Amino acid sequence: RIVVPAAFGAGMDAGPGVAGPPGWRRGADALVITGAAAFLLWPLLAVIATGLPRIPGLPGDVWDAALRSVWMAVASALLSASACLALALAVARGAGRWVEGAGMLPLIASPLVLGTGLFLLLRDVAGPQQMALPVTVAINAAMALPFGLRALIPAAQALQADYGRLAAALDLRGWARLRYLVLPRLARPLGFGAGLAAALAMGDLGVITLFAGDRPTLPLKLYQLMGSYRMEDAAACAVLLMGISFALFWLFDRGGRLDA
């Protein structure tokens, strides 16, 4: 009911698809789906039931951490979307498989390892707390690159195939090409990729543990509350984190569909 079904291409004017197998196999499917849903939803419902009534009573430092996390997630989403767009357009213009491979490299790198390396490189240049927010934003944007590229590259290749020659014949280039051709046609996958990057950055608990100091993000604050055995406040913090993550994803994804 939530996900729009993807089209698989043109068919051969066949009738409706084959129905699922009846009998015991339908019951087995229902049992497996119900078990998987219970495994995933039961912990979430337990956290929501415990934490939702306590959200108004959360201390001020939790809200400060939430605001800090939102700012970092939005910045990471915009940075990741810009990088994904540049790489996807380069791949669509035939820049080579190595460009796409470079965008997939974050899949094999741990954000904590990257953060440790940057900590060692920058410790003689600036203090860890001074670099906490920029480093965390940059690494979160990089970690979201592979997921954004998976959504953007096919759309960018289709755009180039459908409108590339016409744009070249009209000498449409630069900002005009980006404004009138690229962004309207790629708005949906771009919004989806940005929403995914924002949600991933919102829930990240990796790099910030090295740099945060006295300015934690919401996931780190949640971890600190659990460490001090304030489980009800931790549950409320988790509900807040889940709600903000979903809201950020929805806003970016919905924003990409408005003028697409």
Tab-separated table of C-alpha atoms in Angstrom:
chain	number	residue	atom	x	y	z
A	1	ARG	CA	0.000	0.000	0.000
A	2	ILE	CA	2.965	2.345	0.495
A	3	VAL	CA	5.462	1.454	-2.232
A	4	VAL	CA	4.572	2.316	-5.812
A	5	PRO	CA	5.027	-0.865	-7.891
A	6	ALA	CA	7.824	-0.661	-10.437
A	7	ALA	CA	7.103	-1.400	-14.081
A	8	PHE	CA	9.080	-4.231	-15.659
A	9	GLY	CA	8.739	-3.033	-19.245
A	10	ALA	CA	6.370	-3.763	-22.083
A	11	GLY	CA	4.412	-6.985	-22.077
A	12	MET	CA	2.854	-9.130	-24.803
A	13	ASP	CA	-0.792	-8.202	-24.162
A	14	ALA	CA	-1.212	-11.191	-21.894
A	15	GLY	CA	-4.014	-11.459	-19.389
A	16	PRO	CA	-3.700	-10.983	-15.625
A	17	GLY	CA	-0.768	-12.604	-13.903
A	18	VAL	CA	-0.896	-16.125	-12.570
A	19	ALA	CA	-2.490	-16.279	-9.137
A	20	GLY	CA	-0.527	-17.546	-6.164
A	21	PRO	CA	-0.695	-21.236	-5.326
A	22	PRO	CA	-3.721	-22.168	-3.203
A	23	GLY	CA	-3.994	-24.622	-0.350
A	24	TRP	CA	-1.352	-25.225	2.294
A	25	ARG	CA	1.235	-23.104	0.486
A	26	ARG	CA	-0.891	-19.990	0.923
A	27	GLY	CA	-1.166	-20.785	4.626
A	28	ALA	CA	2.602	-21.327	4.824
A	29	ASP	CA	3.175	-17.954	3.137
A	30	ALA	CA	0.858	-16.253	5.620
A	31	LEU	CA	2.648	-17.939	8.533
A	32	VAL	CA	6.107	-16.886	7.345
A	33	ILE	CA	5.016	-13.308	6.613
A	34	THR	CA	3.297	-13.022	9.990
A	35	GLY	CA	6.355	-14.380	11.779
A	36	ALA	CA	8.694	-11.980	10.005
A	37	ALA	CA	6.389	-9.023	10.690
A	38	ALA	CA	6.132	-9.934	14.361
A	39	PHE	CA	9.931	-10.245	14.615
A	40	LEU	CA	10.387	-6.780	13.125
A	41	LEU	CA	7.421	-4.933	14.617
A	42	TRP	CA	7.289	-6.326	18.152
A	43	PRO	CA	10.485	-4.582	19.351
A	44	LEU	CA	9.393	-1.336	17.684
A	45	LEU	CA	5.982	-1.496	19.323
A	46	ALA	CA	7.598	-2.188	22.700
A	47	VAL	CA	9.862	0.858	22.324
A	48	ILE	CA	6.984	3.055	21.154
A	49	ALA	CA	4.717	1.959	24.009
A	50	THR	CA	7.434	2.742	26.561
A	51	GLY	CA	8.906	5.878	25.045
A	52	LEU	CA	6.070	7.780	23.418
A	53	PRO	CA	4.465	9.025	26.674
A	54	ARG	CA	7.845	10.263	27.937
A	55	ILE	CA	8.820	12.387	24.936
A	56	PRO	CA	7.466	15.664	26.406
A	57	GLY	CA	9.586	15.120	29.530
A	58	LEU	CA	12.901	14.623	27.728
A	59	PRO	CA	15.697	16.890	28.974
A	60	GLY	CA	16.874	19.828	26.923
A	61	ASP	CA	20.166	18.247	25.888
A	62	VAL	CA	18.237	15.549	24.002
A	63	TRP	CA	16.441	18.198	21.937
A	64	ASP	CA	19.751	19.939	21.289
A	65	ALA	CA	21.165	16.635	20.072
A	66	ALA	CA	18.095	16.112	17.876
A	67	LEU	CA	18.487	19.542	16.283
A	68	ARG	CA	22.183	18.859	15.699
A	69	SER	CA	21.369	15.521	14.095
A	70	VAL	CA	18.741	17.062	11.802
A	71	TRP	CA	21.184	19.725	10.623
A	72	MET	CA	23.856	17.124	9.936
A	73	ALA	CA	21.408	14.779	8.180
A	74	VAL	CA	20.128	17.525	5.865
A	75	ALA	CA	23.673	18.644	5.045
A	76	SER	CA	24.732	15.049	4.359
A	77	ALA	CA	21.685	14.479	2.156
A	78	LEU	CA	22.355	17.576	0.045
A	79	LEU	CA	26.054	16.771	-0.288
A	80	SER	CA	25.366	13.138	-1.173
A	81	ALA	CA	22.669	14.064	-3.707
A	82	SER	CA	24.993	16.549	-5.412
A	83	ALA	CA	27.796	13.993	-5.646
A	84	CYS	CA	25.396	11.277	-6.859
A	85	LEU	CA	24.031	13.567	-9.560
A	86	ALA	CA	27.501	14.456	-10.844
A	87	LEU	CA	28.643	10.819	-10.909
A	88	ALA	CA	25.414	9.526	-12.474
A	89	LEU	CA	25.543	12.109	-15.271
A	90	ALA	CA	29.188	11.247	-15.901
A	91	VAL	CA	28.319	7.549	-16.167
A	92	ALA	CA	25.410	8.338	-18.505
A	93	ARG	CA	27.740	10.299	-20.798
A	94	GLY	CA	30.033	7.277	-21.057
A	95	ALA	CA	32.720	8.225	-18.560
A	96	GLY	CA	33.456	4.552	-17.922
A	97	ARG	CA	32.719	1.891	-15.362
A	98	TRP	CA	35.491	3.178	-13.117
A	99	VAL	CA	33.369	6.224	-12.194
A	100	GLU	CA	30.544	3.995	-11.040
A	101	GLY	CA	33.062	1.766	-9.254
A	102	ALA	CA	34.468	4.769	-7.415
A	103	GLY	CA	30.975	5.626	-6.204
A	104	MET	CA	30.548	2.087	-4.890
A	105	LEU	CA	33.790	2.084	-2.874
A	106	PRO	CA	32.079	3.220	0.372
A	107	LEU	CA	30.369	-0.189	0.488
A	108	ILE	CA	33.677	-1.828	1.430
A	109	ALA	CA	34.760	0.841	3.928
A	110	SER	CA	33.546	1.133	7.489
A	111	PRO	CA	32.598	4.669	8.544
A	112	LEU	CA	34.389	4.067	11.825
A	113	VAL	CA	37.579	3.164	9.948
A	114	LEU	CA	37.271	6.278	7.789
A	115	GLY	CA	36.655	8.377	10.883
A	116	THR	CA	39.712	6.930	12.597
A	117	GLY	CA	41.863	7.715	9.571
A	118	LEU	CA	40.584	11.279	9.392
A	119	PHE	CA	41.125	11.649	13.128
A	120	LEU	CA	44.780	10.665	12.693
A	121	LEU	CA	45.217	12.954	9.682
A	122	LEU	CA	43.579	16.007	11.226
A	123	ARG	CA	44.702	15.789	14.837
A	124	ASP	CA	47.677	18.113	14.162
A	125	VAL	CA	45.544	20.542	12.137
A	126	ALA	CA	42.500	21.077	14.344
A	127	GLY	CA	40.946	19.722	17.485
A	128	PRO	CA	38.572	16.770	17.235
A	129	GLN	CA	35.583	18.769	18.460
A	130	GLN	CA	36.198	21.483	15.859
A	131	MET	CA	36.111	18.908	13.074
A	132	ALA	CA	33.261	16.803	14.478
A	133	LEU	CA	30.375	18.148	12.409
A	134	PRO	CA	32.132	18.619	9.024
A	135	VAL	CA	33.833	15.214	9.181
A	136	THR	CA	30.623	13.444	10.195
A	137	VAL	CA	28.657	15.158	7.424
A	138	ALA	CA	31.257	14.250	4.797
A	139	ILE	CA	31.527	10.597	5.827
A	140	ASN	CA	27.767	10.125	6.071
A	141	ALA	CA	27.383	11.634	2.600
A	142	ALA	CA	30.031	9.285	1.247
A	143	MET	CA	28.446	6.223	2.857
A	144	ALA	CA	25.121	7.018	1.172
A	145	LEU	CA	26.662	7.354	-2.302
A	146	PRO	CA	26.192	3.717	-3.420
A	147	PHE	CA	22.493	3.724	-2.575
A	148	GLY	CA	21.831	7.021	-4.321
A	149	LEU	CA	23.766	5.938	-7.401
A	150	ARG	CA	21.706	2.754	-7.714
A	151	ALA	CA	18.615	4.925	-8.038
A	152	LEU	CA	20.110	7.666	-10.228
A	153	ILE	CA	22.290	5.876	-12.794
A	154	PRO	CA	19.465	4.067	-14.674
A	155	ALA	CA	17.401	7.269	-14.772
A	156	ALA	CA	20.384	9.315	-15.972
A	157	GLN	CA	21.150	6.776	-18.712
A	158	ALA	CA	17.526	6.855	-19.869
A	159	LEU	CA	17.629	10.669	-19.853
A	160	GLN	CA	20.753	10.697	-21.987
A	161	ALA	CA	19.309	8.164	-24.420
A	162	ASP	CA	16.000	10.016	-24.796
A	163	TYR	CA	17.081	13.666	-24.754
A	164	GLY	CA	20.862	13.753	-25.159
A	165	ARG	CA	20.912	14.344	-28.928
A	166	LEU	CA	18.121	16.891	-28.795
A	167	ALA	CA	19.878	18.812	-26.012
A	168	ALA	CA	23.112	18.780	-28.006
A	169	ALA	CA	21.308	19.993	-31.154
A	170	LEU	CA	19.774	22.864	-29.168
A	171	ASP	CA	23.154	23.627	-27.577
A	172	LEU	CA	21.542	23.207	-24.176
A	173	ARG	CA	24.358	23.124	-21.660
A	174	GLY	CA	25.471	24.283	-18.249
A	175	TRP	CA	22.946	25.715	-15.829
A	176	ALA	CA	20.168	25.833	-18.440
A	177	ARG	CA	20.514	22.105	-19.132
A	178	LEU	CA	20.554	21.338	-15.432
A	179	ARG	CA	17.515	23.500	-14.713
A	180	TYR	CA	15.252	22.684	-17.646
A	181	LEU	CA	16.204	19.097	-18.477
A	182	VAL	CA	18.159	17.259	-15.794
A	183	LEU	CA	16.538	18.291	-12.526
A	184	PRO	CA	12.882	17.930	-13.652
A	185	ARG	CA	13.569	14.513	-15.192
A	186	LEU	CA	15.705	13.190	-12.334
A	187	ALA	CA	13.787	14.777	-9.468
A	188	ARG	CA	12.168	11.539	-8.273
A	189	PRO	CA	15.288	9.354	-7.964
A	190	LEU	CA	17.226	12.345	-6.678
A	191	GLY	CA	14.669	12.958	-3.932
A	192	PHE	CA	14.608	9.272	-3.052
A	193	GLY	CA	18.414	9.142	-2.808
A	194	ALA	CA	18.535	12.295	-0.706
A	195	GLY	CA	15.855	10.950	1.630
A	196	LEU	CA	17.749	7.708	2.043
A	197	ALA	CA	20.965	9.606	2.762
A	198	ALA	CA	19.202	11.780	5.353
A	199	ALA	CA	17.709	8.767	7.125
A	200	LEU	CA	21.045	6.929	7.160
A	201	ALA	CA	22.880	9.989	8.455
A	202	MET	CA	20.219	10.613	11.097
A	203	GLY	CA	20.729	7.164	12.612
A	204	ASP	CA	24.503	6.941	12.242
A	205	LEU	CA	26.465	5.967	15.332
A	206	GLY	CA	30.032	5.649	14.141
A	207	VAL	CA	32.200	8.633	13.353
A	208	ILE	CA	30.562	10.906	15.885
A	209	THR	CA	31.775	8.703	18.744
A	210	LEU	CA	35.355	9.773	17.946
A	211	PHE	CA	34.745	13.493	17.500
A	212	ALA	CA	31.610	14.449	19.417
A	213	GLY	CA	32.906	15.501	22.816
A	214	ASP	CA	30.203	17.511	24.539
A	215	ARG	CA	28.114	17.898	21.362
A	216	PRO	CA	26.533	14.477	20.780
A	217	THR	CA	24.064	13.594	18.065
A	218	LEU	CA	20.745	11.951	18.845
A	219	PRO	CA	21.974	8.344	18.329
A	220	LEU	CA	24.953	8.993	20.586
A	221	LYS	CA	22.690	10.582	23.189
A	222	LEU	CA	20.484	7.488	23.026
A	223	TYR	CA	23.531	5.303	23.641
A	224	GLN	CA	24.554	7.497	26.598
A	225	LEU	CA	21.090	7.263	28.138
A	226	MET	CA	21.177	3.479	27.851
A	227	GLY	CA	24.643	3.437	29.405
A	228	SER	CA	23.357	5.347	32.416
A	229	TYR	CA	20.368	2.923	32.758
A	230	ARG	CA	17.783	5.605	31.997
A	231	MET	CA	15.841	3.148	29.863
A	232	GLU	CA	12.545	5.054	29.728
A	233	ASP	CA	14.303	8.199	28.498
A	234	ALA	CA	16.301	6.059	26.079
A	235	ALA	CA	13.070	4.594	24.697
A	236	ALA	CA	11.628	8.088	24.262
A	237	CYS	CA	14.845	9.146	22.519
A	238	ALA	CA	14.559	6.120	20.221
A	239	VAL	CA	10.969	7.000	19.297
A	240	LEU	CA	12.053	10.563	18.551
A	241	LEU	CA	14.927	9.302	16.409
A	242	MET	CA	12.663	6.951	14.486
A	243	GLY	CA	10.058	9.638	13.862
A	244	ILE	CA	12.582	12.230	12.661
A	245	SER	CA	14.304	9.707	10.390
A	246	PHE	CA	11.014	8.723	8.771
A	247	ALA	CA	9.959	12.378	8.447
A	248	LEU	CA	13.213	13.377	6.744
A	249	PHE	CA	12.989	10.517	4.281
A	250	TRP	CA	9.355	11.328	3.504
A	251	LEU	CA	10.047	15.054	3.016
A	252	PHE	CA	12.927	14.515	0.583
A	253	ASP	CA	11.135	11.755	-1.312
A	254	ARG	CA	7.902	13.725	-1.482
A	255	GLY	CA	9.767	16.872	-2.493
A	256	GLY	CA	11.312	15.039	-5.404
A	257	ARG	CA	7.857	14.026	-6.685
A	258	LEU	CA	6.195	17.447	-6.552
A	259	ASP	CA	7.617	19.052	-9.698
A	260	ALA	CA	8.938	15.906	-11.370
